PDB file of C-alpha atoms in Angstrom:
ATOM      1  CA  MET A   1      -6.613  11.648   9.773  1.00  0.00           C
ATOM      2  CA  ALA A   2      -8.069  11.576  13.149  1.00  0.00           C
ATOM      3  CA  ALA A   3      -5.678   9.774  16.164  1.00  0.00           C
ATOM      4  CA  LEU A   4      -6.696   6.198  16.969  1.00  0.00           C
ATOM      5  CA  VAL A   5      -9.053   5.582  20.540  1.00  0.00           C
ATOM      6  CA  PHE A   6      -7.910   1.383  21.901  1.00  0.00           C
ATOM      7  CA  PRO A   7     -10.132   0.453  23.800  1.00  0.00           C
ATOM      8  CA  PRO A   8      -8.764   1.200  27.224  1.00  0.00           C
ATOM      9  CA  SER A   9      -9.213  -2.613  29.190  1.00  0.00           C
ATOM     10  CA  PRO A  10      -8.951  -5.249  25.982  1.00  0.00           C
ATOM     11  CA  THR A  11      -8.415  -8.709  26.178  1.00  0.00           C
ATOM     12  CA  VAL A  12      -5.049 -11.097  25.063  1.00  0.00           C
ATOM     13  CA  GLY A  13      -5.816 -11.234  20.869  1.00  0.00           C
ATOM     14  CA  GLN A  14      -8.578  -8.202  20.909  1.00  0.00           C
ATOM     15  CA  ARG A  15      -7.818  -7.345  17.425  1.00  0.00           C
ATOM     16  CA  PHE A  16      -8.793  -3.202  17.194  1.00  0.00           C
ATOM     17  CA  PRO A  17     -10.781  -2.220  14.679  1.00  0.00           C
ATOM     18  CA  ALA A  18     -12.683  -5.655  14.975  1.00  0.00           C
ATOM     19  CA  ASN A  19     -14.476  -6.160  11.668  1.00  0.00           C
ATOM     20  CA  PRO A  20     -12.104  -2.800   9.389  1.00  0.00           C
ATOM     21  CA  GLY A  21     -14.905  -3.615   6.451  1.00  0.00           C
ATOM     22  CA  THR A  22     -12.921  -1.991   4.425  1.00  0.00           C
ATOM     23  CA  SER A  23      -9.433  -2.598   2.270  1.00  0.00           C
ATOM     24  CA  ALA A  24      -6.279  -1.313   3.840  1.00  0.00           C
ATOM     25  CA  VAL A  25      -7.478  -0.245   7.283  1.00  0.00           C
ATOM     26  CA  SER A  26      -5.251  -1.278   8.788  1.00  0.00           C
ATOM     27  CA  GLN A  27      -5.548  -3.821  12.927  1.00  0.00           C
ATOM     28  CA  TRP A  28      -3.928  -4.280  15.747  1.00  0.00           C
ATOM     29  CA  SER A  29      -4.087  -7.383  18.102  1.00  0.00           C
ATOM     30  CA  TRP A  30      -3.292  -7.492  21.827  1.00  0.00           C
ATOM     31  CA  ASP A  31      -1.022  -9.731  23.180  1.00  0.00           C
ATOM     32  CA  GLY A  32      -1.376  -8.788  26.550  1.00  0.00           C
ATOM     33  CA  THR A  33       1.542  -6.351  26.713  1.00  0.00           C
ATOM     34  CA  LYS A  34       1.402  -4.434  23.891  1.00  0.00           C
ATOM     35  CA  TRP A  35      -1.151  -3.681  20.310  1.00  0.00           C
ATOM     36  CA  ASN A  36       1.313  -5.375  17.041  1.00  0.00           C
ATOM     37  CA  THR A  37      -0.017  -4.752  14.141  1.00  0.00           C
ATOM     38  CA  VAL A  38      -2.417  -7.728  11.905  1.00  0.00           C
ATOM     39  CA  PRO A  39      -0.890  -8.351   8.823  1.00  0.00           C
ATOM     40  CA  VAL A  40      -2.448  -6.806   6.060  1.00  0.00           C
ATOM     41  CA  SER A  41      -5.687  -8.629   4.480  1.00  0.00           C
ATOM     42  CA  VAL A  42      -8.444  -8.165   2.224  1.00  0.00           C
ATOM     43  CA  SER A  43     -12.162  -7.486   3.261  1.00  0.00           C
ATOM     44  CA  LEU A  44     -14.887  -6.516   1.064  1.00  0.00           C
ATOM     45  CA  GLY A  45     -15.704  -3.915   3.500  1.00  0.00           C
ATOM     46  CA  SER A  46     -19.296  -3.177   5.198  1.00  0.00           C
ATOM     47  CA  PRO A  47     -21.368  -3.404   2.015  1.00  0.00           C
ATOM     48  CA  ASN A  48     -20.659  -6.557   0.973  1.00  0.00           C
ATOM     49  CA  GLN A  49     -18.792  -8.393   4.559  1.00  0.00           C
ATOM     50  CA  ALA A  50     -22.289 -10.658   4.567  1.00  0.00           C
ATOM     51  CA  ALA A  51     -21.260 -11.758   1.298  1.00  0.00           C
ATOM     52  CA  TYR A  52     -17.545 -12.857   2.375  1.00  0.00           C
ATOM     53  CA  ASN A  53     -19.304 -14.681   5.254  1.00  0.00           C
ATOM     54  CA  ASP A  54     -21.627 -16.887   3.579  1.00  0.00           C
ATOM     55  CA  TYR A  55     -19.577 -19.010   2.017  1.00  0.00           C
ATOM     56  CA  GLN A  56     -16.956 -21.859   4.315  1.00  0.00           C
ATOM     57  CA  TRP A  57     -13.822 -20.868   3.799  1.00  0.00           C
ATOM     58  CA  PRO A  58     -10.778 -23.216   3.506  1.00  0.00           C
ATOM     59  CA  ALA A  59      -7.943 -22.727   6.215  1.00  0.00           C
ATOM     60  CA  ALA A  60      -5.290 -22.718   4.863  1.00  0.00           C
ATOM     61  CA  ASP A  61      -4.261 -21.824   1.098  1.00  0.00           C
ATOM     62  CA  GLY A  62      -3.836 -23.841  -1.810  1.00  0.00           C
ATOM     63  CA  THR A  63      -1.511 -25.366  -4.477  1.00  0.00           C
ATOM     64  CA  SER A  64      -0.396 -23.651  -7.027  1.00  0.00           C
ATOM     65  CA  GLY A  65      -2.644 -23.491  -9.669  1.00  0.00           C
ATOM     66  CA  HIS A  66      -5.354 -24.408  -7.794  1.00  0.00           C
ATOM     67  CA  GLN A  67      -8.574 -22.869  -8.124  1.00  0.00           C
ATOM     68  CA  LEU A  68     -11.499 -21.807  -5.393  1.00  0.00           C
ATOM     69  CA  THR A  69     -14.299 -23.648  -6.400  1.00  0.00           C
ATOM     70  CA  THR A  70     -17.645 -23.894  -4.773  1.00  0.00           C
ATOM     71  CA  ASP A  71     -20.197 -27.041  -3.892  1.00  0.00           C
ATOM     72  CA  GLY A  72     -23.140 -24.777  -4.601  1.00  0.00           C
ATOM     73  CA  ALA A  73     -24.028 -24.482  -0.721  1.00  0.00           C
ATOM     74  CA  GLY A  74     -20.777 -22.054   0.347  1.00  0.00           C
ATOM     75  CA  ASN A  75     -18.673 -24.662   0.741  1.00  0.00           C
ATOM     76  CA  LEU A  76     -14.936 -23.426  -0.847  1.00  0.00           C
ATOM     77  CA  THR A  77     -12.228 -25.751  -1.359  1.00  0.00           C
ATOM     78  CA  TRP A  78      -9.653 -25.535  -3.688  1.00  0.00           C
ATOM     79  CA  THR A  79      -9.786 -27.906  -6.963  1.00  0.00           C
ATOM     80  CA  VAL A  80      -7.186 -27.976  -9.561  1.00  0.00           C
ATOM     81  CA  LYS A  81      -8.679 -25.779 -11.891  1.00  0.00           C
ATOM     82  CA  GLY A  82     -10.101 -27.709 -15.037  1.00  0.00           C
ATOM     83  CA  ASN A  83      -9.040 -27.559 -19.090  1.00  0.00           C
ATOM     84  CA  PRO A  84     -10.839 -26.527 -22.191  1.00  0.00           C
ATOM     85  CA  SER A  85     -11.654 -28.967 -24.119  1.00  0.00           C
ATOM     86  CA  LEU A  86     -14.034 -28.110 -28.065  1.00  0.00           C
ATOM     87  CA  GLN A  87     -17.303 -30.270 -28.217  1.00  0.00           C
ATOM     88  CA  VAL A  88     -18.812 -31.380 -31.832  1.00  0.00           C
ATOM     89  CA  ILE A  89     -22.286 -30.758 -31.392  1.00  0.00           C
ATOM     90  CA  GLU A  90     -25.120 -32.384 -34.418  1.00  0.00           C
ATOM     91  CA  VAL A  91     -27.899 -31.689 -34.981  1.00  0.00           C
ATOM     92  CA  ASP A  92     -31.139 -33.777 -33.992  1.00  0.00           C
ATOM     93  CA  ALA A  93     -32.324 -34.309 -37.920  1.00  0.00           C
ATOM     94  CA  ALA A  94     -31.622 -34.238 -40.986  1.00  0.00           C
ATOM     95  CA  PHE A  95     -31.928 -31.293 -43.506  1.00  0.00           C
ATOM     96  CA  ASP A  96     -35.119 -31.372 -45.386  1.00  0.00           C
ATOM     97  CA  GLY A  97     -35.423 -27.955 -46.393  1.00  0.00           C
ATOM     98  CA  VAL A  98     -38.448 -26.892 -44.570  1.00  0.00           C
ATOM     99  CA  GLN A  99     -37.685 -27.509 -40.458  1.00  0.00           C
ATOM    100  CA  SER A 100     -36.246 -24.627 -39.147  1.00  0.00           C
ATOM    101  CA  VAL A 101     -35.537 -25.380 -35.719  1.00  0.00           C
ATOM    102  CA  PHE A 102     -33.165 -28.697 -34.496  1.00  0.00           C
ATOM    103  CA  GLY A 103     -32.095 -29.806 -31.220  1.00  0.00           C
ATOM    104  CA  LEU A 104     -28.181 -29.505 -30.070  1.00  0.00           C
ATOM    105  CA  VAL A 105     -26.536 -32.749 -29.417  1.00  0.00           C
ATOM    106  CA  LYS A 106     -23.165 -34.357 -28.657  1.00  0.00           C
ATOM    107  CA  ALA A 107     -22.087 -35.751 -31.836  1.00  0.00           C
ATOM    108  CA  GLY A 108     -22.608 -39.176 -32.011  1.00  0.00           C
ATOM    109  CA  THR A 109     -25.374 -39.154 -29.761  1.00  0.00           C
ATOM    110  CA  ALA A 110     -29.132 -37.906 -27.951  1.00  0.00           C
ATOM    111  CA  THR A 111     -27.389 -35.713 -25.497  1.00  0.00           C
ATOM    112  CA  PRO A 112     -29.067 -32.489 -25.630  1.00  0.00           C
ATOM    113  CA  PHE A 113     -26.349 -29.926 -25.681  1.00  0.00           C
ATOM    114  CA  THR A 114     -27.181 -25.820 -24.388  1.00  0.00           C
ATOM    115  CA  PRO A 115     -23.532 -23.973 -25.418  1.00  0.00           C
ATOM    116  CA  SER A 116     -22.835 -22.231 -22.449  1.00  0.00           C
ATOM    117  CA  PRO A 117     -22.701 -18.753 -23.061  1.00  0.00           C
ATOM    118  CA  SER A 118     -25.273 -19.316 -26.016  1.00  0.00           C
ATOM    119  CA  SER A 119     -23.026 -17.396 -27.641  1.00  0.00           C
ATOM    120  CA  ASN A 120     -20.138 -20.064 -27.145  1.00  0.00           C
ATOM    121  CA  ILE A 121     -20.805 -21.857 -30.336  1.00  0.00           C
ATOM    122  CA  VAL A 122     -19.237 -21.641 -33.970  1.00  0.00           C
ATOM    123  CA  VAL A 123     -21.809 -22.863 -36.516  1.00  0.00           C
ATOM    124  CA  PHE A 124     -20.781 -24.753 -39.787  1.00  0.00           C
ATOM    125  CA  LEU A 125     -23.571 -25.204 -42.271  1.00  0.00           C
ATOM    126  CA  GLY A 126     -22.246 -26.431 -45.987  1.00  0.00           C
ATOM    127  CA  GLY A 127     -18.786 -26.313 -44.911  1.00  0.00           C
ATOM    128  CA  VAL A 128     -19.104 -22.410 -44.219  1.00  0.00           C
ATOM    129  CA  PRO A 129     -19.503 -20.544 -40.697  1.00  0.00           C
ATOM    130  CA  GLN A 130     -22.273 -19.152 -39.832  1.00  0.00           C
ATOM    131  CA  THR A 131     -22.839 -15.517 -38.619  1.00  0.00           C
ATOM    132  CA  PRO A 132     -24.671 -16.083 -34.860  1.00  0.00           C
ATOM    133  CA  GLY A 133     -27.440 -13.489 -34.955  1.00  0.00           C
ATOM    134  CA  PHE A 134     -27.985 -13.366 -39.330  1.00  0.00           C
ATOM    135  CA  ALA A 135     -27.786 -16.858 -39.863  1.00  0.00           C
ATOM    136  CA  TYR A 136     -28.996 -18.638 -36.723  1.00  0.00           C
ATOM    137  CA  THR A 137     -29.999 -18.167 -32.849  1.00  0.00           C
ATOM    138  CA  ILE A 138     -29.629 -20.076 -30.021  1.00  0.00           C
ATOM    139  CA  ALA A 139     -31.811 -21.162 -26.600  1.00  0.00           C
ATOM    140  CA  ALA A 140     -30.759 -23.702 -24.260  1.00  0.00           C
ATOM    141  CA  ASN A 141     -29.950 -26.498 -26.521  1.00  0.00           C
ATOM    142  CA  THR A 142     -32.030 -25.349 -29.321  1.00  0.00           C
ATOM    143  CA  ILE A 143     -30.741 -23.948 -33.159  1.00  0.00           C
ATOM    144  CA  ILE A 144     -33.202 -21.402 -35.011  1.00  0.00           C
ATOM    145  CA  PHE A 145     -32.560 -20.827 -38.490  1.00  0.00           C
ATOM    146  CA  THR A 146     -34.349 -17.596 -40.249  1.00  0.00           C
ATOM    147  CA  ALA A 147     -33.623 -20.018 -43.028  1.00  0.00           C
ATOM    148  CA  SER A 148     -34.783 -23.518 -43.120  1.00  0.00           C
ATOM    149  CA  PRO A 149     -31.061 -25.496 -44.308  1.00  0.00           C
ATOM    150  CA  LEU A 150     -30.940 -26.859 -48.363  1.00  0.00           C
ATOM    151  CA  THR A 151     -31.946 -31.106 -48.266  1.00  0.00           C
ATOM    152  CA  GLY A 152     -29.014 -32.914 -47.265  1.00  0.00           C
ATOM    153  CA  SER A 153     -26.688 -29.973 -46.560  1.00  0.00           C
ATOM    154  CA  THR A 154     -24.330 -30.626 -43.643  1.00  0.00           C
ATOM    155  CA  PHE A 155     -24.022 -29.399 -40.160  1.00  0.00           C
ATOM    156  CA  TYR A 156     -21.921 -29.205 -37.743  1.00  0.00           C
ATOM    157  CA  ALA A 157     -20.303 -26.990 -34.545  1.00  0.00           C
ATOM    158  CA  ILE A 158     -18.052 -26.608 -32.005  1.00  0.00           C
ATOM    159  CA  SER A 159     -17.922 -25.271 -28.574  1.00  0.00           C
ATOM    160  CA  THR A 160     -15.922 -25.183 -25.568  1.00  0.00           C
ATOM    161  CA  VAL A 161     -16.644 -27.434 -22.321  1.00  0.00           C
ATOM    162  CA  ILE A 162     -14.136 -27.052 -19.174  1.00  0.00           C
ATOM    163  CA  ASP A 163     -13.164 -30.698 -18.034  1.00  0.00           C
TER     164      ASP A 163
END
């Protein structure tokens, strides 16, 4: 291992190395008299440093149980984590024995529902669970059955969502 060569004329508060670029590399800070170790921190490494710097990180640690959340513009805040819940889903039309493509809607409404990811859904036809990819496929808020459901068949589905 090579010896550390500190800057010859440091300023108070100067850190060495300025950006370690990798995790587990010690960093030092000049206090005007001597170099002191800086508490260990995690670095994303040089190739990923820009991704880290593109975010506006909170100044303080979060409360136990909270999670980092983004506003979509790069600003991170600590928030209470969402609770998973179930969404009951219906189709937007009655089964007529001919049609095989239906819109998915939140139960009791006309509000379209898109499972996210598309595999995040359990479908029942006539009370029988259906096999994804074999009995149906999902595209956005549409379900496409491989065979048209029989006239009068009952349909329901459930999907998890985060509140």
